[in-house]
Amino acid sequence: MAQTHGAVDLSQFASNNSENPREGQHVDPAGSDDFANAGVPMSATEGSEVVPGPFICDASEDTFDQVAETSLKVPVIIDLWAPWCGPCKQLGPILEELAREYHGRFQLVKINVDESPQLAQAFQAQSIPMVVALIGGRPAPLFQGAQPKAQIKPLIDQVLQIAAQAGLTGKMAGEADARQADPRTEEEKAVEALMEAGKLEEALEQAQKLLRNSPEEAARYQALVDKVSMAQRLHAEEGQDDSDPLVLADKFFQAGNEPQAFDLLLSLIAKSADEERDEYRQRLLELFRLSRNPDAVKLARQRLSRLLF
């Protein structure tokens, strides 16, 4: 029997969708027949409106009705995850950060597959994390596996463009969700604005100044310094081959494969002389501070302690 939840007949996931993407593979939603022939109800095309609800919310089988209804006015990005899933913990904060940055132009809905197995089955979630777009009640899988922010943002932009063409130009009001509050200080926002403008040297100077002048926030601003430094390195490393192991470690990290970056640096530390070992150790500690994968950091720190002591 088809499992239905409100405005969405979940049986369509099994019959009308294209095949689920393999892990790391993206789907261009513009090529989805489901989106091209969405058949959005007239009520969803009557102009922009502010839709009550948070930018980020959790949903289950009992509350999916509301998610489906929201998708008739505002595009929804669904994150299928589980507490035991390491890549899920890496991807989740990135999606939440994007939801805050887009300020309600889409709603991020997080579904714990352990608590909602019927939804996981309906979305054909063969592996997690899995991210799906829902526009006008019609789904399209976007990608599986942890992906870097730089690769996710263009997909969301495509989803928003398709939603606008279908007349879904609403915006979430954003109330009653502590996670939507931007955790950055005004100083951090200023530094990141310089980064986005390509003014990396000026951004580094400002970040280092914040670190010097705010010892009580040393961890926060050291992470900011590291972030700008890495952006400078990645810019300088563009076009370089992978013969330099530090360049390769950066590329692994930037691509979202943090454990492989950590493994590479740990192997270098294990077989290097003192001076080189310290250089690799400092780079590893920097990546620890930037990491969004606490489980991988914990394991790598344990290995580092065994190597050094």
Short mmCIF file of C-alpha atoms in Angstrom, two decimals:
data_model
loop_
_atom_site.label_atom_id
_atom_site.label_comp_id
_atom_site.label_asym_id
_atom_site.label_seq_id
_atom_site.Cartn_x
_atom_site.Cartn_y
_atom_site.Cartn_z
CA MET A 1 0.00 0.00 0.00
CA ALA A 2 1.33 3.46 -0.85
CA GLN A 3 2.40 5.42 2.20
CA THR A 4 0.98 8.92 2.01
CA HIS A 5 1.61 11.94 4.17
CA GLY A 6 -0.66 14.90 3.54
CA ALA A 7 -0.17 16.57 0.17
CA VAL A 8 2.64 14.22 -0.89
CA ASP A 9 2.02 10.66 -2.07
CA LEU A 10 5.29 9.07 -1.00
CA SER A 11 4.81 6.19 -3.44
CA GLN A 12 5.94 8.59 -6.17
CA PHE A 13 9.49 8.41 -4.78
CA ALA A 14 9.68 4.80 -5.83
CA SER A 15 8.04 5.21 -9.24
CA ASN A 16 8.66 8.68 -10.67
CA ASN A 17 12.12 9.65 -9.48
CA SER A 18 15.29 9.09 -11.40
CA GLU A 19 17.74 6.65 -9.83
CA ASN A 20 19.28 7.72 -6.57
CA PRO A 21 22.68 9.32 -7.07
CA ARG A 22 25.70 7.36 -6.01
CA GLU A 23 27.65 8.70 -3.06
CA GLY A 24 29.47 11.86 -4.08
CA GLN A 25 27.45 12.15 -7.32
CA HIS A 26 25.27 15.20 -7.87
CA VAL A 27 21.98 15.39 -9.73
CA ASP A 28 21.10 18.44 -11.79
CA PRO A 29 17.56 19.21 -10.65
CA ALA A 30 16.97 21.17 -13.83
CA GLY A 31 17.05 17.85 -15.66
CA SER A 32 14.45 16.19 -13.44
CA ASP A 33 11.13 15.42 -15.11
CA ASP A 34 9.50 15.69 -11.70
CA PHE A 35 10.57 19.31 -11.49
CA ALA A 36 10.01 20.15 -15.13
CA ASN A 37 6.41 18.91 -14.89
CA ALA A 38 5.84 19.79 -11.26
CA GLY A 39 2.25 20.86 -11.76
CA VAL A 40 2.46 23.26 -8.82
CA PRO A 41 -0.98 24.19 -7.47
CA MET A 42 -2.27 27.67 -8.25
CA SER A 43 -2.08 28.57 -4.56
CA ALA A 44 1.70 28.24 -4.78
CA THR A 45 2.01 30.70 -7.67
CA GLU A 46 0.06 33.65 -6.38
CA GLY A 47 3.11 35.69 -5.42
CA SER A 48 5.57 35.94 -2.60
CA GLU A 49 4.52 35.51 0.98
CA VAL A 50 6.11 35.10 4.36
CA VAL A 51 5.48 31.55 5.57
CA PRO A 52 5.34 30.94 9.33
CA GLY A 53 8.06 28.60 10.54
CA PRO A 54 11.79 28.34 11.21
CA PHE A 55 14.61 28.24 8.69
CA ILE A 56 15.70 24.86 10.12
CA CYS A 57 13.48 22.21 11.65
CA ASP A 58 13.30 18.50 12.45
CA ALA A 59 10.57 16.32 10.96
CA SER A 60 9.29 12.78 11.44
CA GLU A 61 6.64 10.52 9.97
CA ASP A 62 4.09 12.21 12.23
CA THR A 63 4.97 15.76 11.13
CA PHE A 64 5.81 15.26 7.43
CA ASP A 65 2.40 16.65 6.46
CA GLN A 66 3.62 20.13 7.38
CA VAL A 67 6.84 19.69 5.39
CA ALA A 68 4.84 18.75 2.31
CA GLU A 69 2.57 21.74 2.78
CA THR A 70 5.50 24.11 3.21
CA SER A 71 6.98 22.84 -0.08
CA LEU A 72 3.93 24.26 -1.88
CA LYS A 73 5.12 27.76 -0.96
CA VAL A 74 8.85 27.54 -0.20
CA PRO A 75 11.36 25.01 -1.55
CA VAL A 76 12.44 22.47 1.06
CA ILE A 77 15.86 20.84 1.36
CA ILE A 78 15.65 17.54 3.26
CA ASP A 79 18.67 16.14 5.13
CA LEU A 80 18.33 12.41 5.87
CA TRP A 81 20.77 11.60 8.67
CA ALA A 82 21.40 9.51 11.79
CA PRO A 83 23.24 10.22 15.07
CA TRP A 84 25.78 7.39 14.51
CA CYS A 85 26.73 8.62 11.01
CA GLY A 86 30.08 10.44 10.96
CA PRO A 87 29.61 12.08 7.50
CA CYS A 88 26.15 13.24 8.66
CA LYS A 89 27.77 15.15 11.52
CA GLN A 90 30.12 16.72 9.00
CA LEU A 91 27.41 17.70 6.51
CA GLY A 92 24.72 18.86 8.96
CA PRO A 93 26.46 22.06 10.14
CA ILE A 94 27.23 23.02 6.53
CA LEU A 95 23.57 22.73 5.55
CA GLU A 96 22.50 24.67 8.64
CA GLU A 97 24.99 27.40 7.82
CA LEU A 98 23.60 27.65 4.29
CA ALA A 99 20.03 27.77 5.63
CA ARG A 100 20.96 30.76 7.77
CA GLU A 101 22.81 32.46 4.91
CA TYR A 102 19.82 32.12 2.56
CA HIS A 103 17.63 33.62 5.29
CA GLY A 104 14.46 31.65 4.68
CA ARG A 105 14.53 31.29 0.89
CA PHE A 106 14.36 27.57 1.56
CA GLN A 107 13.58 25.52 4.64
CA LEU A 108 16.07 22.92 5.82
CA VAL A 109 14.28 19.86 7.21
CA LYS A 110 16.31 17.25 9.10
CA ILE A 111 14.95 13.70 9.26
CA ASN A 112 16.52 11.13 11.58
CA VAL A 113 16.22 7.90 9.60
CA ASP A 114 16.43 5.77 12.75
CA GLU A 115 13.33 7.46 14.12
CA SER A 116 11.51 7.62 10.75
CA PRO A 117 12.36 4.43 8.86
CA GLN A 118 9.26 4.68 6.64
CA LEU A 119 10.37 8.07 5.37
CA ALA A 120 13.89 6.72 4.78
CA GLN A 121 12.37 3.89 2.76
CA ALA A 122 10.10 6.25 0.85
CA PHE A 123 13.08 8.40 -0.13
CA GLN A 124 15.02 5.24 -1.09
CA ALA A 125 17.84 6.26 1.25
CA GLN A 126 20.31 3.47 0.55
CA SER A 127 23.08 5.38 2.32
CA ILE A 128 23.27 8.52 4.39
CA PRO A 129 23.62 11.42 4.53
CA MET A 130 21.23 11.87 1.64
CA VAL A 131 19.91 15.28 0.57
CA VAL A 132 16.66 15.69 -1.34
CA ALA A 133 14.85 18.77 -2.68
CA LEU A 134 11.06 19.05 -2.39
CA ILE A 135 9.37 21.63 -4.62
CA GLY A 136 5.62 21.85 -4.89
CA GLY A 137 5.32 18.43 -3.30
CA ARG A 138 7.64 16.84 -5.88
CA PRO A 139 10.98 15.36 -4.78
CA ALA A 140 14.34 15.11 -6.52
CA PRO A 141 17.46 13.60 -4.91
CA LEU A 142 20.41 16.02 -4.94
CA PHE A 143 23.39 14.06 -3.57
CA GLN A 144 24.58 11.48 -1.08
CA GLY A 145 27.59 11.65 1.23
CA ALA A 146 29.28 14.63 2.88
CA GLN A 147 30.07 17.37 0.37
CA PRO A 148 31.90 20.69 0.77
CA LYS A 149 29.90 23.90 0.95
CA ALA A 150 31.31 25.14 -2.35
CA GLN A 151 29.71 22.19 -4.18
CA ILE A 152 26.38 22.32 -2.33
CA LYS A 153 25.66 26.03 -2.83
CA PRO A 154 25.27 25.86 -6.66
CA LEU A 155 22.79 23.00 -6.27
CA ILE A 156 20.69 25.05 -3.86
CA ASP A 157 20.84 28.00 -6.28
CA GLN A 158 19.47 25.72 -9.02
CA VAL A 159 16.69 24.52 -6.74
CA LEU A 160 15.73 28.12 -5.94
CA GLN A 161 15.76 29.03 -9.62
CA ILE A 162 13.47 26.13 -10.49
CA ALA A 163 11.19 26.98 -7.57
CA ALA A 164 10.94 30.59 -8.73
CA GLN A 165 10.01 29.44 -12.25
CA ALA A 166 7.23 27.38 -10.65
CA GLY A 167 6.04 30.43 -8.72
CA LEU A 168 7.31 29.31 -5.31
CA THR A 169 8.79 32.58 -4.13
CA GLY A 170 7.74 32.46 -0.50
CA LYS A 171 10.14 32.93 2.39
CA MET A 172 10.23 31.34 5.83
CA ALA A 173 9.56 33.78 8.66
CA GLY A 174 12.29 32.20 10.75
CA GLU A 175 10.79 32.34 14.22
CA ALA A 176 11.26 29.90 17.08
CA ASP A 177 14.53 28.32 16.04
CA ALA A 178 17.69 28.97 18.03
CA ARG A 179 19.80 27.27 15.34
CA GLN A 180 18.97 29.94 12.78
CA ALA A 181 20.73 32.65 14.80
CA ASP A 182 24.04 33.52 13.14
CA PRO A 183 26.74 32.56 15.67
CA ARG A 184 29.34 34.84 14.12
CA THR A 185 30.40 38.10 15.71
CA GLU A 186 30.24 41.29 13.65
CA GLU A 187 34.04 41.21 13.46
CA GLU A 188 33.97 37.68 12.05
CA LYS A 189 31.38 38.72 9.47
CA ALA A 190 33.62 41.61 8.41
CA VAL A 191 36.60 39.29 7.97
CA GLU A 192 34.56 36.79 5.97
CA ALA A 193 33.21 39.60 3.79
CA LEU A 194 36.81 40.51 2.94
CA MET A 195 37.47 36.86 2.09
CA GLU A 196 34.46 36.72 -0.22
CA ALA A 197 35.72 39.88 -1.93
CA GLY A 198 39.08 38.20 -2.53
CA LYS A 199 40.94 40.51 -0.13
CA LEU A 200 42.71 37.67 1.64
CA GLU A 201 45.74 39.60 2.92
CA GLU A 202 43.52 42.25 4.50
CA ALA A 203 41.26 39.54 5.92
CA LEU A 204 44.27 37.80 7.51
CA GLU A 205 45.48 41.06 9.06
CA GLN A 206 42.06 41.70 10.59
CA ALA A 207 41.76 38.12 11.88
CA GLN A 208 45.22 38.26 13.46
CA LYS A 209 44.33 41.59 15.08
CA LEU A 210 41.18 40.07 16.58
CA LEU A 211 43.25 37.18 17.93
CA ARG A 212 45.75 39.54 19.55
CA ASN A 213 43.13 41.85 21.04
CA SER A 214 40.69 39.21 22.32
CA PRO A 215 42.60 36.62 24.38
CA GLU A 216 39.34 35.53 26.01
CA GLU A 217 38.13 34.44 22.55
CA ALA A 218 41.42 32.85 21.49
CA ALA A 219 39.89 29.58 20.23
CA ARG A 220 37.26 31.40 18.13
CA TYR A 221 39.67 33.82 16.50
CA GLN A 222 42.47 31.29 16.03
CA ALA A 223 40.00 29.24 14.00
CA LEU A 224 39.26 32.39 11.97
CA VAL A 225 42.98 32.99 11.36
CA ASP A 226 43.31 29.36 10.27
CA LYS A 227 40.33 29.71 7.94
CA VAL A 228 41.81 32.74 6.18
CA SER A 229 45.27 31.14 6.05
CA MET A 230 43.83 28.05 4.43
CA ALA A 231 41.95 30.17 1.89
CA GLN A 232 45.24 31.85 0.99
CA ARG A 233 46.98 28.51 0.66
CA LEU A 234 44.23 27.04 -1.52
CA HIS A 235 44.40 30.11 -3.74
CA ALA A 236 48.19 29.75 -4.06
CA GLU A 237 47.91 26.00 -4.65
CA GLU A 238 45.48 26.29 -7.56
CA GLY A 239 46.89 24.40 -10.51
CA GLN A 240 49.65 22.72 -8.50
CA ASP A 241 50.07 18.96 -8.75
CA ASP A 242 49.78 16.60 -5.80
CA SER A 243 53.50 15.90 -5.40
CA ASP A 244 53.62 18.13 -2.31
CA PRO A 245 51.91 16.16 0.48
CA LEU A 246 50.77 19.36 2.22
CA VAL A 247 48.99 20.44 -0.97
CA LEU A 248 47.40 17.00 -1.22
CA ALA A 249 46.26 17.15 2.43
CA ASP A 250 44.64 20.54 1.79
CA LYS A 251 42.85 19.19 -1.26
CA PHE A 252 41.51 16.21 0.68
CA PHE A 253 40.30 18.51 3.45
CA GLN A 254 38.70 21.02 1.09
CA ALA A 255 36.89 18.19 -0.73
CA GLY A 256 35.31 17.10 2.57
CA ASN A 257 37.50 14.02 3.02
CA GLU A 258 38.89 15.06 6.40
CA PRO A 259 39.86 11.56 7.63
CA GLN A 260 42.06 11.04 4.56
CA ALA A 261 43.74 14.42 5.10
CA PHE A 262 44.41 13.48 8.73
CA ASP A 263 45.70 10.02 7.75
CA LEU A 264 48.13 11.51 5.24
CA LEU A 265 49.58 14.00 7.74
CA LEU A 266 49.80 11.36 10.48
CA SER A 267 51.72 9.04 8.16
CA LEU A 268 54.12 11.89 7.35
CA ILE A 269 54.61 12.65 11.05
CA ALA A 270 55.36 8.98 11.73
CA LYS A 271 58.24 8.79 9.24
CA SER A 272 59.69 12.33 9.26
CA ALA A 273 62.63 13.95 11.01
CA ASP A 274 62.04 16.47 13.79
CA GLU A 275 61.85 19.68 11.72
CA GLU A 276 59.54 18.23 9.07
CA ARG A 277 57.55 16.42 11.74
CA ASP A 278 56.78 19.71 13.49
CA GLU A 279 55.64 21.30 10.21
CA TYR A 280 53.25 18.42 9.56
CA ARG A 281 52.05 18.48 13.16
CA GLN A 282 51.26 22.20 12.99
CA ARG A 283 49.31 21.70 9.76
CA LEU A 284 47.38 18.83 11.35
CA LEU A 285 46.50 20.92 14.41
CA GLU A 286 45.29 23.69 12.11
CA LEU A 287 42.99 21.27 10.28
CA PHE A 288 41.70 20.00 13.62
CA ARG A 289 40.59 23.53 14.48
CA LEU A 290 38.83 23.92 11.13
CA SER A 291 37.25 20.47 11.11
CA ARG A 292 33.50 19.84 11.19
CA ASN A 293 34.03 16.15 11.92
CA PRO A 294 34.59 15.74 15.69
CA ASP A 295 34.73 11.94 15.48
CA ALA A 296 37.54 12.01 12.93
CA VAL A 297 39.40 14.63 14.98
CA LYS A 298 39.12 12.53 18.14
CA LEU A 299 40.57 9.45 16.44
CA ALA A 300 43.34 11.46 14.78
CA ARG A 301 44.27 13.15 18.07
CA GLN A 302 44.59 9.75 19.72
CA ARG A 303 46.91 8.56 16.95
CA LEU A 304 48.92 11.78 17.14
CA SER A 305 49.41 11.35 20.91
CA ARG A 306 50.71 7.81 20.37
CA LEU A 307 53.15 9.02 17.71
CA LEU A 308 54.51 11.94 19.76
CA PHE A 309 54.60 10.37 23.18
#
